[in-house]
mmCIF file of C-alpha atoms in Angstrom:
data_model
loop_
_atom_site.group_PDB
_atom_site.id
_atom_site.type_symbol
_atom_site.label_atom_id
_atom_site.label_comp_id
_atom_site.label_asym_id
_atom_site.label_seq_id
_atom_site.Cartn_x
_atom_site.Cartn_y
_atom_site.Cartn_z
ATOM 1 C CA UNK A 29 -0.002 -0.004 -0.004
ATOM 2 C CA UNK A 30 1.325 3.472 -0.907
ATOM 3 C CA UNK A 31 0.400 7.087 -0.190
ATOM 4 C CA UNK A 32 0.867 10.324 -2.103
ATOM 5 C CA UNK A 33 0.061 13.839 -0.916
ATOM 6 C CA UNK A 34 0.276 17.159 -2.683
ATOM 7 C CA UNK A 35 -1.112 20.692 -2.400
ATOM 8 C CA UNK A 36 -2.704 22.415 -5.354
ATOM 9 C CA UNK A 37 -2.887 26.209 -5.322
ATOM 10 C CA UNK A 38 -5.836 27.682 -7.214
ATOM 11 C CA UNK A 39 -5.980 31.402 -7.936
ATOM 12 C CA UNK A 40 -9.510 32.801 -7.905
ATOM 13 C CA UNK A 41 -10.776 36.130 -9.216
ATOM 14 C CA UNK A 42 -14.245 36.452 -7.733
ATOM 15 C CA UNK A 43 -17.192 34.227 -6.996
ATOM 16 C CA UNK A 44 -17.676 31.156 -9.156
ATOM 17 C CA UNK A 45 -16.734 27.552 -9.867
ATOM 18 C CA UNK A 46 -13.101 26.811 -10.797
ATOM 19 C CA UNK A 47 -12.615 23.355 -12.286
ATOM 20 C CA UNK A 48 -9.538 21.284 -11.390
ATOM 21 C CA UNK A 49 -10.619 17.862 -12.681
ATOM 22 C CA UNK A 50 -7.594 17.686 -14.991
ATOM 23 C CA UNK A 51 -5.164 18.367 -12.141
ATOM 24 C CA UNK A 52 -6.859 15.747 -9.930
ATOM 25 C CA UNK A 53 -6.650 13.155 -12.723
ATOM 26 C CA UNK A 54 -3.003 14.078 -13.345
ATOM 27 C CA UNK A 55 -2.112 13.634 -9.671
ATOM 28 C CA UNK A 56 -3.587 10.122 -9.694
ATOM 29 C CA UNK A 57 -2.032 9.194 -13.053
ATOM 30 C CA UNK A 58 1.473 10.304 -12.061
ATOM 31 C CA UNK A 59 1.314 8.388 -8.760
ATOM 32 C CA UNK A 60 1.158 4.978 -10.397
ATOM 33 C CA UNK A 61 -1.698 3.974 -8.041
ATOM 34 C CA UNK A 62 -4.199 1.730 -9.837
ATOM 35 C CA UNK A 63 -6.755 1.061 -7.039
ATOM 36 C CA UNK A 64 -7.275 3.371 -4.107
ATOM 37 C CA UNK A 65 -8.973 6.389 -2.568
ATOM 38 C CA UNK A 66 -8.395 10.033 -3.523
ATOM 39 C CA UNK A 67 -9.361 12.626 -0.906
ATOM 40 C CA UNK A 68 -9.655 16.287 -1.884
ATOM 41 C CA UNK A 69 -9.617 18.803 0.995
ATOM 42 C CA UNK A 70 -9.847 22.605 0.974
ATOM 43 C CA UNK A 71 -8.025 24.508 3.755
ATOM 44 C CA UNK A 72 -10.426 27.471 3.906
ATOM 45 C CA UNK A 73 -13.875 28.318 5.266
ATOM 46 C CA UNK A 74 -15.035 30.937 2.744
ATOM 47 C CA UNK A 75 -14.749 28.693 -0.307
ATOM 48 C CA UNK A 76 -15.667 25.018 -0.713
ATOM 49 C CA UNK A 77 -15.661 21.985 -3.009
ATOM 50 C CA UNK A 78 -18.304 20.671 -5.357
ATOM 51 C CA UNK A 79 -18.662 17.842 -7.853
ATOM 52 C CA UNK A 80 -20.982 18.982 -10.617
ATOM 53 C CA UNK A 81 -21.836 18.671 -14.303
ATOM 54 C CA UNK A 82 -19.051 19.925 -16.560
ATOM 55 C CA UNK A 83 -20.911 19.661 -19.852
ATOM 56 C CA UNK A 84 -22.879 22.937 -19.900
ATOM 57 C CA UNK A 85 -21.539 26.189 -18.386
ATOM 58 C CA UNK A 86 -25.116 27.303 -17.713
ATOM 59 C CA UNK A 87 -25.196 24.814 -14.801
ATOM 60 C CA UNK A 88 -22.373 26.766 -13.151
ATOM 61 C CA UNK A 89 -24.195 30.047 -13.740
ATOM 62 C CA UNK A 90 -27.379 28.711 -12.163
ATOM 63 C CA UNK A 91 -25.593 27.189 -9.179
ATOM 64 C CA UNK A 92 -24.056 30.583 -8.487
ATOM 65 C CA UNK A 93 -27.442 32.236 -8.954
ATOM 66 C CA UNK A 94 -29.156 29.888 -6.521
ATOM 67 C CA UNK A 95 -26.592 30.250 -3.718
ATOM 68 C CA UNK A 96 -26.569 34.060 -4.176
ATOM 69 C CA UNK A 97 -30.348 34.099 -3.732
ATOM 70 C CA UNK A 98 -30.373 31.607 -0.849
ATOM 71 C CA UNK A 99 -27.619 33.430 1.048
ATOM 72 C CA UNK A 100 -27.794 37.067 -0.082
ATOM 73 C CA UNK A 101 -25.460 39.821 1.034
ATOM 74 C CA UNK A 102 -27.054 42.354 3.336
ATOM 75 C CA UNK A 103 -29.029 40.037 5.687
ATOM 76 C CA UNK A 104 -29.546 42.618 8.429
ATOM 77 C CA UNK A 105 -29.459 40.188 11.365
ATOM 78 C CA UNK A 106 -25.827 39.119 10.792
ATOM 79 C CA UNK A 107 -23.343 40.038 13.533
ATOM 80 C CA UNK A 108 -20.055 38.930 11.839
ATOM 81 C CA UNK A 109 -19.698 41.818 9.380
ATOM 82 C CA UNK A 110 -16.186 43.178 10.018
ATOM 83 C CA UNK A 111 -14.574 41.304 7.106
ATOM 84 C CA UNK A 112 -16.993 42.687 4.496
ATOM 85 C CA UNK A 113 -20.534 42.005 3.291
ATOM 86 C CA UNK A 114 -19.510 38.880 1.357
ATOM 87 C CA UNK A 115 -17.644 37.202 4.252
ATOM 88 C CA UNK A 116 -20.414 35.731 6.417
ATOM 89 C CA UNK A 117 -22.472 34.673 3.353
ATOM 90 C CA UNK A 118 -19.280 32.929 2.176
ATOM 91 C CA UNK A 119 -19.009 30.936 5.423
ATOM 92 C CA UNK A 120 -22.666 29.942 5.154
ATOM 93 C CA UNK A 121 -22.321 28.810 1.522
ATOM 94 C CA UNK A 122 -19.254 26.762 2.531
ATOM 95 C CA UNK A 123 -21.300 25.132 5.316
ATOM 96 C CA UNK A 124 -23.988 24.189 2.758
ATOM 97 C CA UNK A 125 -21.476 22.509 0.389
ATOM 98 C CA UNK A 126 -18.294 20.458 1.034
ATOM 99 C CA UNK A 127 -14.854 20.955 2.597
ATOM 100 C CA UNK A 128 -13.751 17.414 1.701
ATOM 101 C CA UNK A 129 -14.671 14.837 -0.972
ATOM 102 C CA UNK A 130 -13.475 11.234 -1.252
ATOM 103 C CA UNK A 131 -13.314 9.619 -4.702
ATOM 104 C CA UNK A 132 -12.465 5.953 -5.261
ATOM 105 C CA UNK A 133 -9.768 5.193 -7.846
ATOM 106 C CA UNK A 134 -10.064 2.202 -10.208
ATOM 107 C CA UNK A 135 -7.897 1.286 -13.208
ATOM 108 C CA UNK A 136 -5.634 4.219 -12.385
ATOM 109 C CA UNK A 137 -8.384 6.846 -12.589
ATOM 110 C CA UNK A 138 -10.803 8.584 -10.188
ATOM 111 C CA UNK A 139 -14.233 7.028 -10.840
ATOM 112 C CA UNK A 140 -15.833 10.319 -11.955
ATOM 113 C CA UNK A 141 -19.043 9.821 -13.908
ATOM 114 C CA UNK A 142 -19.166 10.843 -17.566
ATOM 115 C CA UNK A 143 -20.424 14.354 -16.829
ATOM 116 C CA UNK A 144 -18.786 14.953 -13.443
ATOM 117 C CA UNK A 145 -16.127 17.555 -12.817
ATOM 118 C CA UNK A 146 -14.606 18.715 -9.529
ATOM 119 C CA UNK A 147 -14.628 22.408 -8.671
ATOM 120 C CA UNK A 148 -13.380 24.893 -6.149
ATOM 121 C CA UNK A 149 -16.433 26.995 -5.278
ATOM 122 C CA UNK A 150 -15.191 30.491 -4.492
ATOM 123 C CA UNK A 151 -17.579 32.564 -2.367
ATOM 124 C CA UNK A 152 -15.519 35.798 -2.003
ATOM 125 C CA UNK A 153 -15.368 38.689 -4.475
ATOM 126 C CA UNK A 154 -11.686 39.611 -4.147
ATOM 127 C CA UNK A 155 -8.904 37.479 -5.649
ATOM 128 C CA UNK A 156 -7.594 34.682 -3.427
ATOM 129 C CA UNK A 157 -5.004 31.925 -3.579
ATOM 130 C CA UNK A 158 -6.728 28.758 -2.331
ATOM 131 C CA UNK A 159 -4.991 25.621 -1.128
ATOM 132 C CA UNK A 160 -6.467 22.246 -1.980
ATOM 133 C CA UNK A 161 -4.781 19.163 -0.471
ATOM 134 C CA UNK A 162 -4.841 15.970 -2.568
ATOM 135 C CA UNK A 163 -4.259 12.711 -0.690
ATOM 136 C CA UNK A 164 -4.113 9.290 -2.333
ATOM 137 C CA UNK A 165 -3.825 5.873 -0.725
ATOM 138 C CA UNK A 166 -3.807 2.598 -2.661
ATOM 139 C CA UNK A 167 -1.935 -0.027 -4.587
ATOM 140 C CA UNK A 168 0.075 0.117 -7.816
ATOM 141 C CA UNK B 15 -3.962 -4.017 4.259
ATOM 142 C CA UNK B 16 -6.532 -4.959 1.621
ATOM 143 C CA UNK B 17 -8.895 -3.153 -0.740
ATOM 144 C CA UNK B 18 -12.244 -4.079 -2.273
ATOM 145 C CA UNK B 19 -14.213 -2.108 -4.848
ATOM 146 C CA UNK B 20 -17.608 -2.730 -6.397
ATOM 147 C CA UNK B 21 -20.347 -0.846 -8.235
ATOM 148 C CA UNK B 22 -23.950 -1.035 -7.124
ATOM 149 C CA UNK B 23 -26.636 -0.174 -9.655
ATOM 150 C CA UNK B 24 -29.816 1.298 -8.181
ATOM 151 C CA UNK B 25 -32.941 1.646 -10.311
ATOM 152 C CA UNK B 26 -35.002 4.733 -9.427
ATOM 153 C CA UNK B 27 -38.563 5.541 -10.423
ATOM 154 C CA UNK B 28 -38.978 9.194 -9.564
ATOM 155 C CA UNK B 29 -37.874 11.571 -6.820
ATOM 156 C CA UNK B 30 -37.262 10.111 -3.373
ATOM 157 C CA UNK B 31 -34.878 8.303 -1.050
ATOM 158 C CA UNK B 32 -33.811 4.755 -1.977
ATOM 159 C CA UNK B 33 -32.168 2.896 0.892
ATOM 160 C CA UNK B 34 -29.178 0.622 0.248
ATOM 161 C CA UNK B 35 -27.934 0.085 3.837
ATOM 162 C CA UNK B 36 -28.321 -3.688 3.499
ATOM 163 C CA UNK B 37 -26.189 -3.807 0.327
ATOM 164 C CA UNK B 38 -23.494 -1.627 1.927
ATOM 165 C CA UNK B 39 -23.401 -3.906 4.993
ATOM 166 C CA UNK B 40 -23.276 -6.972 2.758
ATOM 167 C CA UNK B 41 -20.359 -5.587 0.762
ATOM 168 C CA UNK B 42 -18.363 -5.083 3.993
ATOM 169 C CA UNK B 43 -19.346 -8.447 5.461
ATOM 170 C CA UNK B 44 -18.376 -10.431 2.359
ATOM 171 C CA UNK B 45 -14.990 -8.694 2.123
ATOM 172 C CA UNK B 46 -13.703 -10.154 5.368
ATOM 173 C CA UNK B 47 -12.399 -6.690 6.398
ATOM 174 C CA UNK B 48 -12.768 -6.172 10.184
ATOM 175 C CA UNK B 49 -11.331 -2.646 10.587
ATOM 176 C CA UNK B 50 -11.226 -0.077 7.821
ATOM 177 C CA UNK B 51 -12.897 2.695 5.874
ATOM 178 C CA UNK B 52 -15.893 2.339 3.534
ATOM 179 C CA UNK B 53 -16.353 5.098 0.940
ATOM 180 C CA UNK B 54 -19.624 5.404 -0.961
ATOM 181 C CA UNK B 55 -19.542 7.529 -4.140
ATOM 182 C CA UNK B 56 -22.304 8.370 -6.632
ATOM 183 C CA UNK B 57 -21.280 8.898 -10.287
ATOM 184 C CA UNK B 58 -24.023 11.432 -11.129
ATOM 185 C CA UNK B 59 -24.841 15.110 -10.567
ATOM 186 C CA UNK B 60 -28.652 14.997 -10.520
ATOM 187 C CA UNK B 61 -28.949 12.581 -7.611
ATOM 188 C CA UNK B 62 -26.928 12.405 -4.391
ATOM 189 C CA UNK B 63 -26.257 10.502 -1.161
ATOM 190 C CA UNK B 64 -27.670 10.981 2.314
ATOM 191 C CA UNK B 65 -27.401 9.274 5.692
ATOM 192 C CA UNK B 66 -30.694 9.689 7.513
ATOM 193 C CA UNK B 67 -33.097 8.138 9.970
ATOM 194 C CA UNK B 68 -34.521 4.845 8.746
ATOM 195 C CA UNK B 69 -37.035 4.307 11.553
ATOM 196 C CA UNK B 70 -39.987 6.415 10.354
ATOM 197 C CA UNK B 71 -40.889 6.832 6.663
ATOM 198 C CA UNK B 72 -42.370 10.259 7.469
ATOM 199 C CA UNK B 73 -38.800 11.574 7.776
ATOM 200 C CA UNK B 74 -38.211 10.676 4.120
ATOM 201 C CA UNK B 75 -41.480 12.362 3.117
ATOM 202 C CA UNK B 76 -40.549 15.556 4.922
ATOM 203 C CA UNK B 77 -36.997 15.612 3.552
ATOM 204 C CA UNK B 78 -38.458 15.443 0.046
ATOM 205 C CA UNK B 79 -40.987 18.130 0.947
ATOM 206 C CA UNK B 80 -38.326 20.501 2.235
ATOM 207 C CA UNK B 81 -35.993 20.179 -0.750
ATOM 208 C CA UNK B 82 -38.924 20.579 -3.158
ATOM 209 C CA UNK B 83 -39.866 23.846 -1.409
ATOM 210 C CA UNK B 84 -36.273 25.107 -1.114
ATOM 211 C CA UNK B 85 -35.489 24.367 -4.773
ATOM 212 C CA UNK B 86 -38.812 24.485 -6.615
ATOM 213 C CA UNK B 87 -39.284 23.789 -10.300
ATOM 214 C CA UNK B 88 -40.103 26.880 -12.344
ATOM 215 C CA UNK B 89 -37.610 29.390 -10.883
ATOM 216 C CA UNK B 90 -37.820 31.877 -13.770
ATOM 217 C CA UNK B 91 -34.209 33.092 -13.579
ATOM 218 C CA UNK B 92 -32.686 29.691 -14.467
ATOM 219 C CA UNK B 93 -30.791 29.500 -17.766
ATOM 220 C CA UNK B 94 -30.036 25.735 -17.885
ATOM 221 C CA UNK B 95 -33.526 24.532 -18.868
ATOM 222 C CA UNK B 96 -32.986 22.396 -21.968
ATOM 223 C CA UNK B 97 -33.019 19.062 -20.077
ATOM 224 C CA UNK B 98 -36.420 19.668 -18.473
ATOM 225 C CA UNK B 99 -37.815 21.662 -15.526
ATOM 226 C CA UNK B 100 -36.546 19.133 -12.955
ATOM 227 C CA UNK B 101 -32.928 19.065 -14.195
ATOM 228 C CA UNK B 102 -31.376 22.241 -12.808
ATOM 229 C CA UNK B 103 -33.258 21.892 -9.474
ATOM 230 C CA UNK B 104 -31.771 18.358 -9.378
ATOM 231 C CA UNK B 105 -28.220 19.702 -9.750
ATOM 232 C CA UNK B 106 -28.841 22.271 -6.993
ATOM 233 C CA UNK B 107 -30.268 19.634 -4.610
ATOM 234 C CA UNK B 108 -27.225 17.462 -5.318
ATOM 235 C CA UNK B 109 -24.938 20.416 -4.491
ATOM 236 C CA UNK B 110 -26.738 20.859 -1.147
ATOM 237 C CA UNK B 111 -26.292 17.188 -0.161
ATOM 238 C CA UNK B 112 -23.423 14.685 -0.730
ATOM 239 C CA UNK B 113 -21.682 12.990 -3.633
ATOM 240 C CA UNK B 114 -19.438 10.942 -1.353
ATOM 241 C CA UNK B 115 -19.632 9.653 2.246
ATOM 242 C CA UNK B 116 -16.882 7.897 4.229
ATOM 243 C CA UNK B 117 -17.917 5.446 6.979
ATOM 244 C CA UNK B 118 -15.417 3.796 9.349
ATOM 245 C CA UNK B 119 -15.673 0.000 9.719
ATOM 246 C CA UNK B 120 -15.178 -1.683 13.093
ATOM 247 C CA UNK B 121 -15.784 -5.311 14.089
ATOM 248 C CA UNK B 122 -16.581 -6.095 10.463
ATOM 249 C CA UNK B 123 -19.455 -3.574 10.198
ATOM 250 C CA UNK B 124 -19.889 0.037 9.093
ATOM 251 C CA UNK B 125 -20.309 2.091 12.300
ATOM 252 C CA UNK B 126 -23.828 3.297 11.410
ATOM 253 C CA UNK B 127 -25.753 4.588 14.428
ATOM 254 C CA UNK B 128 -28.839 2.713 15.597
ATOM 255 C CA UNK B 129 -31.230 4.764 13.463
ATOM 256 C CA UNK B 130 -28.972 5.561 10.532
ATOM 257 C CA UNK B 131 -29.553 4.310 7.016
ATOM 258 C CA UNK B 132 -27.779 5.249 3.778
ATOM 259 C CA UNK B 133 -29.837 6.420 0.815
ATOM 260 C CA UNK B 134 -29.587 7.364 -2.806
ATOM 261 C CA UNK B 135 -31.453 10.663 -3.074
ATOM 262 C CA UNK B 136 -33.025 10.760 -6.563
ATOM 263 C CA UNK B 137 -33.876 14.291 -7.774
ATOM 264 C CA UNK B 138 -35.266 13.456 -11.273
ATOM 265 C CA UNK B 139 -38.805 12.379 -12.127
ATOM 266 C CA UNK B 140 -38.054 9.860 -14.852
ATOM 267 C CA UNK B 141 -36.656 6.402 -14.105
ATOM 268 C CA UNK B 142 -32.858 6.174 -13.989
ATOM 269 C CA UNK B 143 -30.203 3.555 -13.351
ATOM 270 C CA UNK B 144 -27.742 5.071 -10.868
ATOM 271 C CA UNK B 145 -24.201 3.855 -10.233
ATOM 272 C CA UNK B 146 -22.863 3.902 -6.690
ATOM 273 C CA UNK B 147 -19.222 2.908 -6.210
ATOM 274 C CA UNK B 148 -18.321 1.157 -2.925
ATOM 275 C CA UNK B 149 -14.637 1.224 -1.903
ATOM 276 C CA UNK B 150 -13.252 -0.467 1.168
ATOM 277 C CA UNK B 151 -9.728 -0.363 2.584
ATOM 278 C CA UNK B 152 -8.659 -2.088 5.786
ATOM 279 C CA UNK B 153 -7.448 -5.186 7.609
ATOM 280 C CA UNK B 154 -8.972 -8.617 8.021
ATOM 281 C CA UNK C 5 0.355 0.904 6.992
ATOM 282 C CA UNK C 6 -1.498 1.199 10.333
ATOM 283 C CA UNK C 7 -5.020 2.011 11.510
ATOM 284 C CA UNK C 8 -6.431 3.567 14.658
ATOM 285 C CA UNK C 9 -10.079 3.966 15.625
ATOM 286 C CA UNK C 10 -11.696 5.622 18.605
ATOM 287 C CA UNK C 11 -15.067 7.031 19.647
ATOM 288 C CA UNK C 12 -15.398 10.488 21.131
ATOM 289 C CA UNK C 13 -18.469 11.287 23.217
ATOM 290 C CA UNK C 14 -19.557 14.912 23.151
ATOM 291 C CA UNK C 15 -22.145 16.171 25.599
ATOM 292 C CA UNK C 16 -24.382 18.886 24.144
ATOM 293 C CA UNK C 17 -26.733 21.278 25.959
ATOM 294 C CA UNK C 18 -28.852 22.751 23.208
ATOM 295 C CA UNK C 19 -28.423 23.926 19.627
ATOM 296 C CA UNK C 20 -25.010 25.176 18.611
ATOM 297 C CA UNK C 21 -21.507 24.371 17.440
ATOM 298 C CA UNK C 22 -19.271 22.334 19.782
ATOM 299 C CA UNK C 23 -15.623 22.392 18.793
ATOM 300 C CA UNK C 24 -13.467 19.242 19.088
ATOM 301 C CA UNK C 25 -10.432 20.287 17.028
ATOM 302 C CA UNK C 26 -8.115 19.732 20.008
ATOM 303 C CA UNK C 27 -9.373 16.171 20.532
ATOM 304 C CA UNK C 28 -9.026 15.368 16.810
ATOM 305 C CA UNK C 29 -5.443 16.689 16.801
ATOM 306 C CA UNK C 30 -4.677 14.716 19.981
ATOM 307 C CA UNK C 31 -6.007 11.476 18.467
ATOM 308 C CA UNK C 32 -3.668 11.896 15.476
ATOM 309 C CA UNK C 33 -0.674 12.967 17.580
ATOM 310 C CA UNK C 34 -0.960 10.014 19.968
ATOM 311 C CA UNK C 35 -1.253 7.503 17.114
ATOM 312 C CA UNK C 36 2.258 8.126 15.826
ATOM 313 C CA UNK C 37 0.901 8.326 12.240
ATOM 314 C CA UNK C 38 2.818 10.939 10.193
ATOM 315 C CA UNK C 39 1.068 10.676 6.808
ATOM 316 C CA UNK C 40 -2.473 9.430 6.368
ATOM 317 C CA UNK C 41 -6.194 10.098 6.297
ATOM 318 C CA UNK C 42 -8.361 11.011 9.287
ATOM 319 C CA UNK C 43 -12.109 10.336 8.903
ATOM 320 C CA UNK C 44 -14.572 11.876 11.358
ATOM 321 C CA UNK C 45 -18.057 10.324 11.424
ATOM 322 C CA UNK C 46 -21.139 11.195 13.536
ATOM 323 C CA UNK C 47 -23.505 8.322 14.444
ATOM 324 C CA UNK C 48 -26.689 10.425 14.558
ATOM 325 C CA UNK C 49 -29.168 12.053 12.186
ATOM 326 C CA UNK C 50 -30.278 15.083 14.242
ATOM 327 C CA UNK C 51 -26.805 16.590 14.610
ATOM 328 C CA UNK C 52 -23.999 16.860 12.076
ATOM 329 C CA UNK C 53 -20.381 17.884 11.423
ATOM 330 C CA UNK C 54 -18.937 21.142 10.133
ATOM 331 C CA UNK C 55 -15.507 22.577 9.488
ATOM 332 C CA UNK C 56 -15.683 26.352 10.045
ATOM 333 C CA UNK C 57 -13.779 29.401 11.142
ATOM 334 C CA UNK C 58 -12.694 29.232 14.790
ATOM 335 C CA UNK C 59 -11.334 32.779 15.073
ATOM 336 C CA UNK C 60 -14.520 34.779 15.769
ATOM 337 C CA UNK C 61 -17.433 33.361 17.789
ATOM 338 C CA UNK C 62 -19.810 35.617 15.813
ATOM 339 C CA UNK C 63 -19.411 33.208 12.867
ATOM 340 C CA UNK C 64 -20.922 30.434 15.003
ATOM 341 C CA UNK C 65 -23.784 32.736 16.067
ATOM 342 C CA UNK C 66 -24.582 33.650 12.452
ATOM 343 C CA UNK C 67 -24.372 30.036 11.219
ATOM 344 C CA UNK C 68 -26.946 29.092 13.841
ATOM 345 C CA UNK C 69 -29.063 32.089 12.883
ATOM 346 C CA UNK C 70 -29.036 31.193 9.212
ATOM 347 C CA UNK C 71 -29.995 27.539 9.673
ATOM 348 C CA UNK C 72 -32.737 28.505 12.145
ATOM 349 C CA UNK C 73 -34.223 30.865 9.523
ATOM 350 C CA UNK C 74 -33.769 28.447 6.604
ATOM 351 C CA UNK C 75 -35.333 25.520 8.511
ATOM 352 C CA UNK C 76 -37.654 27.086 11.103
ATOM 353 C CA UNK C 77 -39.681 25.176 13.644
ATOM 354 C CA UNK C 78 -43.415 25.164 12.968
ATOM 355 C CA UNK C 79 -43.445 24.518 9.207
ATOM 356 C CA UNK C 80 -47.080 23.415 9.019
ATOM 357 C CA UNK C 81 -46.673 20.893 6.190
ATOM 358 C CA UNK C 82 -44.367 18.572 8.171
ATOM 359 C CA UNK C 83 -45.748 15.098 8.944
ATOM 360 C CA UNK C 84 -42.952 13.759 11.204
ATOM 361 C CA UNK C 85 -43.831 15.728 14.365
ATOM 362 C CA UNK C 86 -44.143 13.083 17.098
ATOM 363 C CA UNK C 87 -40.615 13.625 18.487
ATOM 364 C CA UNK C 88 -41.081 17.357 19.032
ATOM 365 C CA UNK C 89 -41.027 20.552 16.960
ATOM 366 C CA UNK C 90 -37.215 20.597 16.739
ATOM 367 C CA UNK C 91 -36.841 17.007 15.519
ATOM 368 C CA UNK C 92 -37.684 17.171 11.798
ATOM 369 C CA UNK C 93 -35.888 20.558 11.384
ATOM 370 C CA UNK C 94 -32.886 18.827 12.994
ATOM 371 C CA UNK C 95 -32.953 16.022 10.382
ATOM 372 C CA UNK C 96 -33.189 18.612 7.581
ATOM 373 C CA UNK C 97 -30.263 20.660 8.951
ATOM 374 C CA UNK C 98 -28.215 17.451 9.208
ATOM 375 C CA UNK C 99 -29.033 16.672 5.548
ATOM 376 C CA UNK C 100 -27.795 20.127 4.544
ATOM 377 C CA UNK C 101 -24.445 19.711 6.325
ATOM 378 C CA UNK C 102 -22.142 16.658 6.832
ATOM 379 C CA UNK C 103 -22.249 13.265 8.544
ATOM 380 C CA UNK C 104 -18.656 12.474 7.619
ATOM 381 C CA UNK C 105 -15.514 14.506 6.844
ATOM 382 C CA UNK C 106 -12.134 13.214 5.619
ATOM 383 C CA UNK C 107 -9.001 15.187 6.484
ATOM 384 C CA UNK C 108 -5.537 14.338 5.147
ATOM 385 C CA UNK C 109 -2.728 14.076 7.704
ATOM 386 C CA UNK C 110 0.781 15.392 6.930
ATOM 387 C CA UNK C 111 3.785 15.790 9.258
ATOM 388 C CA UNK C 112 1.754 14.135 12.005
ATOM 389 C CA UNK C 113 -1.088 16.688 11.924
ATOM 390 C CA UNK C 114 -4.475 17.020 10.218
ATOM 391 C CA UNK C 115 -4.014 19.606 7.426
ATOM 392 C CA UNK C 116 -6.529 22.078 8.895
ATOM 393 C CA UNK C 117 -6.122 25.577 7.522
ATOM 394 C CA UNK C 118 -5.041 28.382 9.865
ATOM 395 C CA UNK C 119 -8.585 29.385 10.774
ATOM 396 C CA UNK C 120 -10.318 26.017 10.468
ATOM 397 C CA UNK C 121 -11.857 24.186 13.400
ATOM 398 C CA UNK C 122 -14.040 21.051 13.408
ATOM 399 C CA UNK C 123 -17.399 21.141 15.142
ATOM 400 C CA UNK C 124 -20.290 18.979 16.162
ATOM 401 C CA UNK C 125 -23.371 20.901 15.004
ATOM 402 C CA UNK C 126 -26.170 20.093 17.482
ATOM 403 C CA UNK C 127 -29.686 20.670 16.112
ATOM 404 C CA UNK C 128 -31.771 19.572 19.135
ATOM 405 C CA UNK C 129 -32.675 21.681 22.173
ATOM 406 C CA UNK C 130 -32.437 19.042 24.891
ATOM 407 C CA UNK C 131 -29.057 17.730 26.168
ATOM 408 C CA UNK C 132 -27.625 14.783 24.245
ATOM 409 C CA UNK C 133 -24.560 12.563 24.344
ATOM 410 C CA UNK C 134 -23.252 12.372 20.793
ATOM 411 C CA UNK C 135 -20.852 9.740 19.445
ATOM 412 C CA UNK C 136 -18.211 10.784 16.933
ATOM 413 C CA UNK C 137 -16.045 7.999 15.472
ATOM 414 C CA UNK C 138 -12.437 8.911 14.571
ATOM 415 C CA UNK C 139 -10.670 6.617 12.093
ATOM 416 C CA UNK C 140 -7.062 7.048 10.988
ATOM 417 C CA UNK C 141 -5.116 5.108 8.374
ATOM 418 C CA UNK C 142 -1.532 5.846 7.414
ATOM 419 C CA UNK C 143 2.161 5.380 8.001
ATOM 420 C CA UNK C 144 4.374 6.245 10.950
#
């Protein structure tokens, strides 16, 4: 049994979904692991992870539109407002999605479905550098 | 250390929660693994996974009722509408729940609580065949 | 490759976020594992898990405030009401957050970000004793 661990840095420029499926596949391919478990973990609390359809960009637009409506800026009952109007909504959106996702690996590839992609879901407006840890355990 | 991997196909006939706790337990039992980690992963973006109470069917009814109200069909601002009125709401419901769940295994069994069951949460109306990948790593 | 498994019991006294970052770090430190995967799993369906900011307590207040507004008690269409007005909202809040979180371990520590803490998110009013299973696999 072997392990591999790496950190991916993703630059973001505002709210939205940033795909890193290719990098996740590359990490698994270069490890030589054929059967195992890939864990993807984001080290922040104002962005999150999501597996979603990567066939039609409109899906990304609508996901952003839904979360913006569900957790709008300017909710007047919020008390944590010192870091800007998008900060507390960002924490809430992160709580509603994922910080960590585990993906089995078979035949040397993550078992993503045909239309699945993996995304960093940025909830802040300003540019950020986000760290995503990739961990892989399995057999060659 | 050993690994086992298998794909479960679950036929769905409309929106709702489809339990597969028995199949997950059976996969672990037949592997011979006593201590380890079971990962359950769904290869789709318009259905999802959920661990919930399996004692009272009313819980399932109310979960469906809540998500239908939170993410109704017919939101007029959606742009991804070509695959039917239930498609984009399905992606949003999937984003709000899980694509992957990890469950420790002890004494040869997943450590489900007394009232916990694991479900495929189908968000589409039409029948589908859904693939759930089961991955297990551990020691006999 | 080695494994460690333990159960943490967390006493709760009403709705809110109960941090157990220190206990999770201690479990990893005492195992001797340097590189691996920590999985945290809650054996209940009316509380859940969350990784969130642990710098400002106002974030916890606002998270509670949001979920209380999104899933209020007294929704008159609920059918599962026999266990009290906070029971079905608790199941819904659990469905919207996590039952299980995987965290890579590097240099003998979970790779939490600077501001990340891990919490049990209690959704019931009455006191409960909650079981959280910690599973660790990796190399010394």
